[in-house]
Amino acid sequence: METVQKILLAITIIGAINWGLIGILDFDLVAMLFGAKTFLTRVVYTLVGICGLVNIGILLSHIEFGRD
């Protein structure tokens, strides 16, 4: 499972870098590589979003809420 978590984290980091490029340089690397508003671009964006949600679940599963 650790390998899958690392892959999910890597995809999330790639997505974060892309958003950083959009915010700082107004440059969308995913759209440049796969074309603007193509099916493949949407797949990449969706995959990054799903990976981010899974990473939230992984993060919360390691936090112990109110346990002494």
Tab-separated table of N, CA, C and O in Angstrom, residues 39-61:
chain	number	residue	atom	x	y	z
A	39	PHE	N	-9.998	15.618	-24.148
A	39	PHE	CA	-10.403	14.546	-23.255
A	39	PHE	C	-9.253	14.140	-22.350
A	39	PHE	O	-9.434	13.947	-21.147
A	40	LEU	N	-8.050	14.034	-22.895
A	40	LEU	CA	-6.895	13.609	-22.107
A	40	LEU	C	-6.557	14.630	-21.021
A	40	LEU	O	-6.211	14.257	-19.894
A	41	THR	N	-6.689	15.894	-21.332
A	41	THR	CA	-6.450	16.940	-20.340
A	41	THR	C	-7.448	16.809	-19.188
A	41	THR	O	-7.073	16.892	-18.021
A	42	ARG	N	-8.705	16.562	-19.511
A	42	ARG	CA	-9.727	16.386	-18.480
A	42	ARG	C	-9.433	15.161	-17.629
A	42	ARG	O	-9.655	15.171	-16.421
A	43	VAL	N	-8.924	14.098	-18.250
A	43	VAL	CA	-8.566	12.893	-17.509
A	43	VAL	C	-7.445	13.198	-16.519
A	43	VAL	O	-7.492	12.785	-15.355
A	44	VAL	N	-6.443	13.942	-16.963
A	44	VAL	CA	-5.321	14.288	-16.082
A	44	VAL	C	-5.810	15.131	-14.912
A	44	VAL	O	-5.472	14.854	-13.752
A	45	TYR	N	-6.629	16.152	-15.186
A	45	TYR	CA	-7.153	16.992	-14.109
A	45	TYR	C	-7.997	16.172	-13.125
A	45	TYR	O	-7.910	16.359	-11.912
A	46	THR	N	-8.814	15.272	-13.642
A	46	THR	CA	-9.650	14.424	-12.794
A	46	THR	C	-8.794	13.499	-11.938
A	46	THR	O	-9.043	13.332	-10.737
A	47	LEU	N	-7.772	12.915	-12.536
A	47	LEU	CA	-6.869	12.022	-11.811
A	47	LEU	C	-6.165	12.763	-10.678
A	47	LEU	O	-6.064	12.254	-9.556
A	48	VAL	N	-5.703	13.969	-10.947
A	48	VAL	CA	-5.045	14.771	-9.908
A	48	VAL	C	-6.024	15.083	-8.776
A	48	VAL	O	-5.675	14.974	-7.599
A	49	GLY	N	-7.256	15.420	-9.120
A	49	GLY	CA	-8.262	15.701	-8.095
A	49	GLY	C	-8.572	14.493	-7.233
A	49	GLY	O	-8.653	14.591	-6.009
A	50	ILE	N	-8.723	13.334	-7.860
A	50	ILE	CA	-8.995	12.107	-7.113
A	50	ILE	C	-7.820	11.773	-6.197
A	50	ILE	O	-8.005	11.402	-5.030
A	51	CYS	N	-6.611	11.914	-6.716
A	51	CYS	CA	-5.423	11.648	-5.893
A	51	CYS	C	-5.363	12.581	-4.694
A	51	CYS	O	-5.001	12.168	-3.590
A	52	GLY	N	-5.722	13.837	-4.898
A	52	GLY	CA	-5.745	14.788	-3.786
A	52	GLY	C	-6.746	14.380	-2.719
A	52	GLY	O	-6.454	14.441	-1.518
A	53	LEU	N	-7.925	13.932	-3.132
A	53	LEU	CA	-8.932	13.494	-2.169
A	53	LEU	C	-8.477	12.250	-1.407
A	53	LEU	O	-8.679	12.151	-0.191
A	54	VAL	N	-7.857	11.323	-2.106
A	54	VAL	CA	-7.345	10.122	-1.446
A	54	VAL	C	-6.256	10.502	-0.447
A	54	VAL	O	-6.194	9.958	0.658
A	55	ASN	N	-5.405	11.456	-0.815
A	55	ASN	CA	-4.342	11.899	0.098
A	55	ASN	C	-4.919	12.548	1.354
A	55	ASN	O	-4.356	12.408	2.438
A	56	ILE	N	-6.037	13.245	1.219
A	56	ILE	CA	-6.696	13.799	2.408
A	56	ILE	C	-7.129	12.663	3.327
A	56	ILE	O	-6.929	12.714	4.545
A	57	GLY	N	-7.702	11.619	2.741
A	57	GLY	CA	-8.109	10.461	3.531
A	57	GLY	C	-6.935	9.795	4.223
A	57	GLY	O	-7.029	9.395	5.389
A	58	ILE	N	-5.820	9.672	3.518
A	58	ILE	CA	-4.614	9.082	4.113
A	58	ILE	C	-4.119	9.949	5.263
A	58	ILE	O	-3.760	9.443	6.328
A	59	LEU	N	-4.103	11.253	5.069
A	59	LEU	CA	-3.663	12.171	6.117
A	59	LEU	C	-4.542	12.041	7.359
A	59	LEU	O	-4.044	11.929	8.481
A	60	LEU	N	-5.849	12.043	7.146
A	60	LEU	CA	-6.762	11.973	8.291
A	60	LEU	C	-6.723	10.621	8.983
A	60	LEU	O	-6.992	10.536	10.181
A	61	SER	N	-6.389	9.570	8.263
A	61	SER	CA	-6.338	8.249	8.892
A	61	SER	C	-5.146	8.124	9.842
A	61	SER	O	-5.142	7.264	10.715
